[in-house]
Amino acid sequence: MPVEALTAALGSSPDGLNNAEAAERLLRDGPGTLSERRSRRGMRLLLAQFTSPIILILIAATAVSMGLGDVIDGGIILAIIAASGLLGFWQEHAANRAVDALLERVRVKVTVRRDAEPVSVALSEVVVGDVVILTAGDVVPGDARILASQSLLVDETTLTGESYPVEKTPGTARADAPLAERTNCLFLGTHVVSGRGTAIVAKTGRATEFGAVTAKLAEPDVVTGFERGVTRFGVMLVRVMLVMVTSVFVINIVLSRPFLESFLFSLALAVGITPQLMPAIVSVSLAAGARRMATERVIVKRLDAIEDFGAMTTLCSDKTGTITVGSARLDGALDIAGAPSDEVLRLVRLNAGLQSGFMNPLDAAVLAGADPIDRSLCLDELPYDFQRKRLSVLVADGADARLVTKGAFESIVSACAAAESGGNVVPIEEVLEELTSRFENLSADGYRVLAVADKQLSRRECNLADEVAMTLRGLLVFHDPPKPGAAEAIRDLADQGVTVRLMTGDNRLAAHKIATDVGLDASNLVTGADVERLDDAKLAELTRTVSVFAEVEPAHKQRIVLALRADGQIVGFLGDGINDAPALHAADVGISVDSAADVAKQAAAIVLLDKSLSVVLDGIRLGRQTFANTLKYIRVTTSANFGNVLSMAAAALFLPFLPLLPRQILLLNFLSDIPGIAIAGDAVDAEQLTRPRSWSLRSIRNFMIAFGLISTSFDLATFAVLRLGFNAGEELFRSGWFVISTITELAAMLVLRTNRRFYRSRPARGLLWSSAVVAVITVALPFTSIAAQLGLSAVPAKLLAVLVGLSLLYVAANETAKTWISPLD
């Protein structure tokens, strides 16, 4: 279709849409992105609190009980379920809002024309009919037709698998043309490598080619280590729950207890053994961690990446801005003899100022202090790519044109047949040995060295075939010194169990120098050519002992990251360039910076507001703190719940009545979960942050069994005291056990939150005070006016004193057990 007809069909124009029309289309069609995960919101989030199969069965059974006349009992159970669900909803809702506010700071945006003016909008706000303006590093926001372009190269690897960028120009294509041949179209999921262009968006979201491929493959989200841990934990709990709850139900039926009452009791036990507020508490803990990390200039885009961030064992990083200062300085534009040359400086400024690609720090250094360059001098351009490692600009030179090329030393030399030396043009071979020696000496001193060449052309356009038989004009010498504190940050990361691997496109000599200056072992330096020669298994073996990779291309970075992961490492990759997107996707934790190319920022799970290894270190510590607090809740709650359910199974064998009523089990579970919400802000002992940690199902299971059995043994002692010492009937027995069960679970949280003696590790104020308030409420409930409706009665002072004594013994037993089983290991 001619682009004019398409524009009319889309109800748009070359000036784009007006704001009102764009807002209407966004409302009608919805957000246009596929990649952003959408958390549950509003009514959906509220209903999700009650969609657990166990909860639904419990609600149904309670409804049946109420239908048979037990209205008060059923109403109390439903009220407790509703309160628990509303508490979870409120916590998750608040967590979602907090995270949204943080994400807004690093939202990837695109420039569109609205009301004929260029404005910046979020990718999700781009609608059909928008005219987008794209430059190097931009993400393509939808399927679109090119309106105008200038040397526009687009990476379509994600869609076509083609590793080389494709040039895009206006025009038409056959209706049956495959994607790779639609050079007049742009597609969602791709990004601009170099050049610039404008295009009109024809499709967004799932209507795009990328959306269709995703739907066909039914591609799931990448499963993080945190999600895998939660899933395995859930499966373990279900198995334990089925065995224990079924056993209790069968025992009660065998003992001829009422079927419906036994069924409700068993369901309440099923609820009791599960950490009912776990989804809310995990969300709150991760959101609180994200807020703390934001104060350290680390923005978390995907909450479940926090665990992988804390568990990271290897950090792969580029050089510029992390290990070095990041603001390169042009120390010299030299001729072949090594003398300063104004002509070389003039040529390289033409190249840097007229190219339309992503402005890198080296170009910025070249242009620093220079007068603006007349862009009309640019006739054509051969953008930089990572295979050629050079960039050429065709510049008007009177009636003719001059092709000015700069790039990596070896790349430029290979394209040259001659060199200018002492005002004469000589064969390149005559000066190559001296030139190579100068290049190696400068590189060994830590300088980044590029070369400049040119060639006269008689025509006003150029192609890759023109980059031959050129004349070498000189060298460019850049200096980007090590960043103050980089060496210390690398040592600190090593002390925290994280090794740093340097990946750079610089030559091996410069990489060796900078790595040595910051304390990295460069003795086993590996180049991109070495990576190319190795298969995946050999590369995985090699990466164990290598800290520096030089002369690497994007594909090499991705392979190195995958090799490290295959060797069992939890890999973080820190990058901010267009070429870093593949490695960012491949890493366990992709880390970018706020100033990065959009494609890098979009691929990352974590975005730094300050490109610094010390900021990464702060983020790792906070990630470990967040994960440690999440595990505190899971370990303590499941062990306490396991012990309580095991106790009830035992009690069902010898008691002539149910040890606790269903409503009492649910209330106990609800009250003991309240302090768990405050665990997100709890302090973590310094020794818990010194090494990477991840989910260990075996450790959680052993902890649950060991401390659950301690809980059960004290429950059985409580049974003996109640029945034999106080001759307690149904109400008094249930009241006494309700009180001590809640108090001991609160005590367990305070004792088992640390590997230290509990009095040597101060809990957060919120955790301490919420535990105290819940304890007071628990002791007071049997004496209140609603005690009868809850099936409770006043507990004699003498019995309260005994229960307090048993609770203190329980604390002492847990402290002793910590000697053999560390709560947080």
PDB file of C-alpha atoms in Angstrom, residues 47 76 107 120 131 166 215 250 326 372 378 384 470 506 554 591 613 624 638 656 698 714 725 763 798 806 817 824:
ATOM      1  CA  LEU A  47     -10.351 -11.348  44.365  1.00  0.00           C
ATOM      2  CA  ILE A  76     -16.895 -15.755  62.475  1.00  0.00           C
ATOM      3  CA  ARG A 107      10.574   4.294  32.064  1.00  0.00           C
ATOM      4  CA  SER A 120       8.376  12.040  24.634  1.00  0.00           C
ATOM      5  CA  VAL A 131       4.379   9.190  13.920  1.00  0.00           C
ATOM      6  CA  VAL A 166      19.182  -4.156   8.104  1.00  0.00           C
ATOM      7  CA  ALA A 215       1.329 -15.996  20.919  1.00  0.00           C
ATOM      8  CA  VAL A 250      -9.416 -39.839  59.071  1.00  0.00           C
ATOM      9  CA  GLY A 326      33.865   7.335  31.788  1.00  0.00           C
ATOM     10  CA  PRO A 372      29.605  23.366  15.100  1.00  0.00           C
ATOM     11  CA  CYS A 378      27.574  15.072   4.799  1.00  0.00           C
ATOM     12  CA  TYR A 384      29.574   1.613  12.603  1.00  0.00           C
ATOM     13  CA  MET A 470      42.497   4.001   1.661  1.00  0.00           C
ATOM     14  CA  ASP A 506      39.397  -2.386  23.669  1.00  0.00           C
ATOM     15  CA  PRO A 554      28.170  -8.443  21.332  1.00  0.00           C
ATOM     16  CA  ILE A 591      21.924  -4.216  35.033  1.00  0.00           C
ATOM     17  CA  LEU A 613      30.631  -0.488  41.164  1.00  0.00           C
ATOM     18  CA  ARG A 624      20.526  -9.868  50.340  1.00  0.00           C
ATOM     19  CA  THR A 638       6.094 -22.742  58.441  1.00  0.00           C
ATOM     20  CA  PRO A 656     -12.562 -36.491  73.484  1.00  0.00           C
ATOM     21  CA  ARG A 698      16.362 -28.787  51.864  1.00  0.00           C
ATOM     22  CA  PHE A 714       6.037 -27.983  74.107  1.00  0.00           C
ATOM     23  CA  GLY A 725      -2.652 -30.288  86.116  1.00  0.00           C
ATOM     24  CA  PRO A 763      14.703  -6.360  65.866  1.00  0.00           C
ATOM     25  CA  LYS A 798      -2.294 -19.523  87.968  1.00  0.00           C
ATOM     26  CA  LEU A 806       6.368 -22.822  79.425  1.00  0.00           C
ATOM     27  CA  ALA A 817      18.714 -25.598  69.084  1.00  0.00           C
ATOM     28  CA  LEU A 824      19.259 -18.263  58.432  1.00  0.00           C
TER      29      LEU A 824
END
